Coordinates of N, CA and C in Angstrom, one line a residue:
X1494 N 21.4 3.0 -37.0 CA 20.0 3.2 -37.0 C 19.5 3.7 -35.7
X1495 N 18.9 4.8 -35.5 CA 18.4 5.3 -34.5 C 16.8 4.2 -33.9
X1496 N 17.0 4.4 -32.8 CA 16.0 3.5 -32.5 C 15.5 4.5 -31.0
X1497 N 13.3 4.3 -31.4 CA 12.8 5.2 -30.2 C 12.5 4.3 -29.2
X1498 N 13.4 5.2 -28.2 CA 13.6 4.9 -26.9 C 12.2 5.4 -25.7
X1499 N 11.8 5.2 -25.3 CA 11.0 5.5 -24.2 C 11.4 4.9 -22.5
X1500 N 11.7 6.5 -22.0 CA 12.2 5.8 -20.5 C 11.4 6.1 -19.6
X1501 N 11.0 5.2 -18.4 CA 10.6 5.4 -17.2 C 10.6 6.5 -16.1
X1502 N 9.7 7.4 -16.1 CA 10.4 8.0 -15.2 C 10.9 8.0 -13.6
X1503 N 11.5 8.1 -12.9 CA 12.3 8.0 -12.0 C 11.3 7.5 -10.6
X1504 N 11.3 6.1 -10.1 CA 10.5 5.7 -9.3 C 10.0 6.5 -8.0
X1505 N 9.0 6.8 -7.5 CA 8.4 7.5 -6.6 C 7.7 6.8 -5.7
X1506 N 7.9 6.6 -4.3 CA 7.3 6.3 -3.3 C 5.5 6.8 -3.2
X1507 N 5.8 8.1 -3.2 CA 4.8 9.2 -3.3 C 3.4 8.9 -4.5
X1508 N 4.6 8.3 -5.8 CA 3.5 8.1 -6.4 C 2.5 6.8 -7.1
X1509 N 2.8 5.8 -5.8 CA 2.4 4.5 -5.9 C 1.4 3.9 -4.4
X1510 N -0.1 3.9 -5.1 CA -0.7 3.5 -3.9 C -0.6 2.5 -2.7
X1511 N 0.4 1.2 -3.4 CA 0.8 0.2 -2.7 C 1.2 0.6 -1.2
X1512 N 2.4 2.0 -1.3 CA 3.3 2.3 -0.9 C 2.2 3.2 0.8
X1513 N 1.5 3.8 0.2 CA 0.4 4.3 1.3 C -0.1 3.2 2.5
X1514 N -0.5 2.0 0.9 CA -0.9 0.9 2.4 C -0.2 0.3 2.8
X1515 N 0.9 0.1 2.3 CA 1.7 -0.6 3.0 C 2.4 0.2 4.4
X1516 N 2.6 1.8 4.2 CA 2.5 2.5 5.1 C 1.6 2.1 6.8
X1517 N 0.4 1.9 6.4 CA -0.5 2.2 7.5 C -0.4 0.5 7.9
X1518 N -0.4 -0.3 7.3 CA -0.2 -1.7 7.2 C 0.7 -1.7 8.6
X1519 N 2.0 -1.2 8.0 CA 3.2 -1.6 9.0 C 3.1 -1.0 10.3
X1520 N 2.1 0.3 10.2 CA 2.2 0.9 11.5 C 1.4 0.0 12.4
X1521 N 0.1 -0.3 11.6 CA -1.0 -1.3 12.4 C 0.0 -2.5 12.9
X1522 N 1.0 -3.3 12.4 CA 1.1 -4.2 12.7 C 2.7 -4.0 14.1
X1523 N 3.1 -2.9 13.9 CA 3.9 -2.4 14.7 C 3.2 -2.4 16.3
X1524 N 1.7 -1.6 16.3 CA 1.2 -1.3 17.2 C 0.9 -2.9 17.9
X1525 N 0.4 -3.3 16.8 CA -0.2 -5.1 17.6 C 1.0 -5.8 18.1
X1526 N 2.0 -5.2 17.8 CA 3.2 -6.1 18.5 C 3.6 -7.5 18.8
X1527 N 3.4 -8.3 18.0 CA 3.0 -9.6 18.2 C 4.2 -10.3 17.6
X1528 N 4.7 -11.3 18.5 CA 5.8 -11.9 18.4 C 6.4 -13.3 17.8
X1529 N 5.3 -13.5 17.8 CA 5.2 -15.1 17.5 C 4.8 -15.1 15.6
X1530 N 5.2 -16.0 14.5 CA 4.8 -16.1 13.4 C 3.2 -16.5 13.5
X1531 N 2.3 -17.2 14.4 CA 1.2 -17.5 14.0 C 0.4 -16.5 14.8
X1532 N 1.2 -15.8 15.4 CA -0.2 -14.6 16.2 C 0.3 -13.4 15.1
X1533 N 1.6 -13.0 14.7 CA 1.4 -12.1 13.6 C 0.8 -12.4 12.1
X1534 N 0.1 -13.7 11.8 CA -0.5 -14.0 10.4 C -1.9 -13.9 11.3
X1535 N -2.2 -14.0 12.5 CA -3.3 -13.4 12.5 C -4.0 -12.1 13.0
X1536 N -2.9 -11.8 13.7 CA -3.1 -9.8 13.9 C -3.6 -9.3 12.0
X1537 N -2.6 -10.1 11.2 CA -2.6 -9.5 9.9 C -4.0 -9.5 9.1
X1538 N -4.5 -11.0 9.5 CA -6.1 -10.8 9.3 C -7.3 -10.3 9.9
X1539 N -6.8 -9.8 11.3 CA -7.7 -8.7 11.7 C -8.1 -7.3 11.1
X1540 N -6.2 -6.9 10.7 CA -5.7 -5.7 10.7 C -6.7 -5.5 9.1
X1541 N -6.3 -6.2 8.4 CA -7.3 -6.1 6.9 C -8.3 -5.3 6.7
X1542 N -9.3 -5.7 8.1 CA -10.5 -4.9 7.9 C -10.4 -3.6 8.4
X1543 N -9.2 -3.1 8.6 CA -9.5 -1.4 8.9 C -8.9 -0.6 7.7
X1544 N -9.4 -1.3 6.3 CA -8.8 -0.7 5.0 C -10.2 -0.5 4.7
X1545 N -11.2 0.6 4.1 CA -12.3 0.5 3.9 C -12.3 0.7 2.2
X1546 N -13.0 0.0 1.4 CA -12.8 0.6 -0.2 C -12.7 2.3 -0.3
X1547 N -13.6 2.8 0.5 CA -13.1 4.4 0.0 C -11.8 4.8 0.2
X1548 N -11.3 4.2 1.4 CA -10.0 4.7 1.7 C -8.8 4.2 0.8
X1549 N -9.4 2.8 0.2 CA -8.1 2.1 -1.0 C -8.6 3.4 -2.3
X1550 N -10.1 4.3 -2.7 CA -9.8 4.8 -3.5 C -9.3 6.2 -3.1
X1551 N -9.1 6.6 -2.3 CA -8.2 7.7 -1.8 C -7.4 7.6 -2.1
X1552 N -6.2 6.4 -1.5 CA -4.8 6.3 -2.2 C -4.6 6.3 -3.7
X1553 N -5.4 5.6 -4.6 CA -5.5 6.2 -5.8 C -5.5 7.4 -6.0
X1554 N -6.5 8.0 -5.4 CA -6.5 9.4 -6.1 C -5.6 10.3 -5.8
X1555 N -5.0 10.1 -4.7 CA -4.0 10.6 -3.9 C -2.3 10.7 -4.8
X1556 N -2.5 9.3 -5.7 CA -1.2 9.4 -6.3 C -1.4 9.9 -8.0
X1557 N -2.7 10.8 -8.0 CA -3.0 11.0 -9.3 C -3.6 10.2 -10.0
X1558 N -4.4 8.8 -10.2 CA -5.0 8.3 -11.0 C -5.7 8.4 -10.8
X1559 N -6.4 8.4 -12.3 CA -7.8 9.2 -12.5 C -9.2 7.6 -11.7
X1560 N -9.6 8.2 -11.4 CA -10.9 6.6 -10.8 C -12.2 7.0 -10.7
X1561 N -13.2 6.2 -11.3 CA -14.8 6.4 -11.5 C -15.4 5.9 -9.9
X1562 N -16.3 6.9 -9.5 CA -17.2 5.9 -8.5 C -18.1 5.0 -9.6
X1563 N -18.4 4.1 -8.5 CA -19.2 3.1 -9.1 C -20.8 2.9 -8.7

């Protein structure tokens, strides 16, 4: 018995917004250079606010999903 298969297609960096901020994330956190575990958990909460909502809907749009302003 034949059975329908549906496959995934082939994972893409390019096409996953995580992948963008996690991008700019790591650079930000590269630049603050911080050595210690409690000064890098809080460089990380500085670093946060230079993610603006338009800019998280750019990476959306950027990887092709369709998105409503609000």
């Amino acid at each position: 018995m034949a059975q329908n298969c549906v496959f995934s297609p082939p994972y893409s960096p390019d096409l996953n917004p995580i992948e963008l901020a996690f991008s700019k994330l790591k650079k930000l956190l590269r630049v603050g250079a911080e050595r210690t575990v409690d000064k890098l958990w809080d460089l990380c909460g500085r670093v946060l606010g230079n993610f603006t909502p338009s800019e998280c809907l750019n990476y959306f749009s950027h990887c092709g999903y369709a998105t409503v302003n609000a």
